[in-house]
Short mmCIF file of C-alpha atoms in Angstrom, two decimals:
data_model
loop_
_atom_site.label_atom_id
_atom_site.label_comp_id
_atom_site.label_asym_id
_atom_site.label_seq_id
_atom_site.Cartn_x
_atom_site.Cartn_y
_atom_site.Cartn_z
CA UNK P 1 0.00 0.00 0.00
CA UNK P 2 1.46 3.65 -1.07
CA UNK P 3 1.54 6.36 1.46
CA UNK P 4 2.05 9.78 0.86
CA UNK P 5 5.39 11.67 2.74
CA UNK P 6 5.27 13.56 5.27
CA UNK P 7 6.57 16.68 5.94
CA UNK P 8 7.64 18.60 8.97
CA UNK P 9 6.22 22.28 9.09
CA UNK P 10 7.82 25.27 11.39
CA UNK P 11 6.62 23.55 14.31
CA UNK P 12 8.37 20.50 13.90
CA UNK P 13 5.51 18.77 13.66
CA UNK P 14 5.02 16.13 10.99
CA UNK P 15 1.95 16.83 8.58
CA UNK P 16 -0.03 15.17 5.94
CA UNK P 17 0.29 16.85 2.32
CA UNK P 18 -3.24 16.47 1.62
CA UNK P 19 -4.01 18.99 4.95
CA UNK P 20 -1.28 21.34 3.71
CA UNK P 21 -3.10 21.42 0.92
CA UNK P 22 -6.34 22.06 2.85
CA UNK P 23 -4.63 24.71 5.40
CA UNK P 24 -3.08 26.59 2.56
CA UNK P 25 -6.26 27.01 0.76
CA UNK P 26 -8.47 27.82 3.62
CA UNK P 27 -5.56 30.62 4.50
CA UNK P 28 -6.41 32.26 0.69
CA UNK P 29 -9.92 31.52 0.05
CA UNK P 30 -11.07 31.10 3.56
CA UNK P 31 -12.88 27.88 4.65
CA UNK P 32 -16.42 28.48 3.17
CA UNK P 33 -15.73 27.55 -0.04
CA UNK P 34 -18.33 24.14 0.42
CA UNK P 35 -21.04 26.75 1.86
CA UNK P 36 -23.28 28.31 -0.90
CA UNK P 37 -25.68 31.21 -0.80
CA UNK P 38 -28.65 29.08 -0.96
CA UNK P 39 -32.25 30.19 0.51
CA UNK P 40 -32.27 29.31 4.05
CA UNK P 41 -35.29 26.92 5.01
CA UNK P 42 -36.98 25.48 8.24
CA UNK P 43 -38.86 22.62 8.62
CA UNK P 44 -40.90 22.43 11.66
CA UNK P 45 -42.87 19.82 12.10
CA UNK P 46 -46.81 20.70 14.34
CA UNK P 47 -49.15 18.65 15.71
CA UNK P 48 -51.42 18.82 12.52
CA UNK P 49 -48.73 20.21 9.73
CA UNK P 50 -45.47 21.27 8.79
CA UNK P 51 -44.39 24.79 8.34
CA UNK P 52 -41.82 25.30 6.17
CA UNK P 53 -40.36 28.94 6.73
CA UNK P 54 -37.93 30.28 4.07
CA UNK P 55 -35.94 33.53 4.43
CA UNK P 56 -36.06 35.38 1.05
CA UNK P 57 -34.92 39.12 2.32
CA UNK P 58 -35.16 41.78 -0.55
CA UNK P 59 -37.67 40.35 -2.63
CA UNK P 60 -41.28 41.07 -3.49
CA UNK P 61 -44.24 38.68 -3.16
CA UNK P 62 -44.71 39.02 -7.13
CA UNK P 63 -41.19 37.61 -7.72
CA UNK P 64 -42.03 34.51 -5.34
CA UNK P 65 -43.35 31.25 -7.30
CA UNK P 66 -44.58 28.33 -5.88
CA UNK P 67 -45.53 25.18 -8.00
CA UNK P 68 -46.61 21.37 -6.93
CA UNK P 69 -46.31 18.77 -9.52
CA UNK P 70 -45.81 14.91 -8.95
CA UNK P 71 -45.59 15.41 -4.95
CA UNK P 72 -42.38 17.45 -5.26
CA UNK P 73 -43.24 21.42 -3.96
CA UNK P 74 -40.72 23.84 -5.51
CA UNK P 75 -39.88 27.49 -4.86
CA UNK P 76 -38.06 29.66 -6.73
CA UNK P 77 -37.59 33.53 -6.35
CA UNK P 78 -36.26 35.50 -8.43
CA UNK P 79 -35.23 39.72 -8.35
CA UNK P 80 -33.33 41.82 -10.01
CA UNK P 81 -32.73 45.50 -9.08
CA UNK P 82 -31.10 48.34 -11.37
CA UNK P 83 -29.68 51.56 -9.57
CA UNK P 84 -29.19 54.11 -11.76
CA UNK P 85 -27.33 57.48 -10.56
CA UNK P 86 -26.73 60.54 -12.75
CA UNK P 87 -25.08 63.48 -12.53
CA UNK P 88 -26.69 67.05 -13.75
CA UNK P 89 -25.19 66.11 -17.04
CA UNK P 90 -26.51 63.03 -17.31
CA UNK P 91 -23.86 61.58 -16.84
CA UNK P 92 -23.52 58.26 -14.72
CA UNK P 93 -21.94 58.47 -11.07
CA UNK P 94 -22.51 55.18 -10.07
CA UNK P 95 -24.55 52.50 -11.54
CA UNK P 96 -25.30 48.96 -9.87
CA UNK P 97 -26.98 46.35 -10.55
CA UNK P 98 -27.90 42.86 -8.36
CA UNK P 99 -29.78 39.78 -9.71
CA UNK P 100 -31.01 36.93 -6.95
CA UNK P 101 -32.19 34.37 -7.88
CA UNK P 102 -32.97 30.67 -5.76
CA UNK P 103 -34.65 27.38 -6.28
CA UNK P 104 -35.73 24.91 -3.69
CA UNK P 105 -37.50 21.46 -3.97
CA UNK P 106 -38.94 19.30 -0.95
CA UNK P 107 -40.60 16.12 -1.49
CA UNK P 108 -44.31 16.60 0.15
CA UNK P 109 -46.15 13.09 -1.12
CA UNK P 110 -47.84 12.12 -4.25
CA UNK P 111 -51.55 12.93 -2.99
CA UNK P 112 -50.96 17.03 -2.16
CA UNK P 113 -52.99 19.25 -3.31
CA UNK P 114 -52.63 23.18 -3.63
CA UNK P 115 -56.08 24.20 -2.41
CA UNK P 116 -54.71 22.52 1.15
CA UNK P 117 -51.25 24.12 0.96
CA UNK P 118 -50.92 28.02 2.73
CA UNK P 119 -48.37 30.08 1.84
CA UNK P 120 -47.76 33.53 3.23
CA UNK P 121 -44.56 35.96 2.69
CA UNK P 122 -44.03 38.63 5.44
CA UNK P 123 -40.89 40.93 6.46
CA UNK P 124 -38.82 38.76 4.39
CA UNK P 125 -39.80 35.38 5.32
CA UNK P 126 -42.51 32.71 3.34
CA UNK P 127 -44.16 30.86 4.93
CA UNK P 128 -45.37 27.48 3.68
CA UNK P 129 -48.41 25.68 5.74
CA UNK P 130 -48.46 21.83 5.02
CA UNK P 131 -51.23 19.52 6.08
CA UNK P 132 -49.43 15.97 7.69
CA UNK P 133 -53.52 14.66 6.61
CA UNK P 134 -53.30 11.62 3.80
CA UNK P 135 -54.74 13.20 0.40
CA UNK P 136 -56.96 11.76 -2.42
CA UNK P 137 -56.06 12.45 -5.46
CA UNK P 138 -52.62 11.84 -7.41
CA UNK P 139 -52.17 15.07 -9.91
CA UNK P 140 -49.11 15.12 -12.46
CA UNK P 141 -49.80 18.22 -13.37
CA UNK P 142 -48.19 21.48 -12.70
CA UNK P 143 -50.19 23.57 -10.04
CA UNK P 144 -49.65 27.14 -8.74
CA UNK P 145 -50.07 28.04 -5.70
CA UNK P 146 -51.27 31.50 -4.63
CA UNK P 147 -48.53 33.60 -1.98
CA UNK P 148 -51.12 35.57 -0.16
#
């Protein structure tokens, strides 16, 4: 079986390339590369539902979507925002512009249906209201489902 060398570092201590590797890129690109900017979500489960709460800060209730097909809820948001600055000329003095956009999926069962499923957005949050209650019908299609 092949090993790979070790090294000794300043400290006289004798280290693995492989975490060298690691140490030296955590000192440059910091050690959240594996984290991504992803829409946080709870799942809490009640004694007749779950509540799924999703932080979506900076967007509007128009550029939240919701949509049920083949038990499998999704939400996606999407916003972008154009700030334009001009001088008395006309001229631009600054000019930014920021695009969000996120996508979610949770598995809720084949038998869901969107007239049972709440959904509410408020100071930044959604908030989804699932019934735990076995459902009827089996629906392939794609259903929206109204953010009040």
């Amino acid at each position: 079986m092949l090993m790979p060398m070790l090294w000794k570092n300043d400290l006289d201590e004798i280290m693995d390339p492989f975490d060298m590797w690691d140490h030296a890129t955590d000192r440059f690109f910091g050690n959240d590369l594996m984290e991504f900017d992803t829409m946080k979500t709870d799942v809490i489960e009640e004694d007749n539902d779950y509540k799924l709460e999703a932080d979506l800060p900076g967007f509007d209730k128009k550029d939240i979507g919701i949509d049920l097909k083949g038990g499998v809820l999704t939400i996606s948001a999407n916003h972008k925002e154009n700030k334009d600055e001009k001088n008395s000329k006309g001229k631009y003095v600054r000019k930014e512009r920021r695009e969000m956009s996120y996508h979610r999926s949770f598995t809720v069962g084949d038998n869901m249906k969107p007239e049972d499923i709440n959904a509410a957005y408020e100071n930044g949050v959604l908030t989804i209201i699932l019934p735990k209650k076995e459902l009827e019908q089996k629906n392939d299609d794609v259903m929206k489902i109204e953010v009040k």
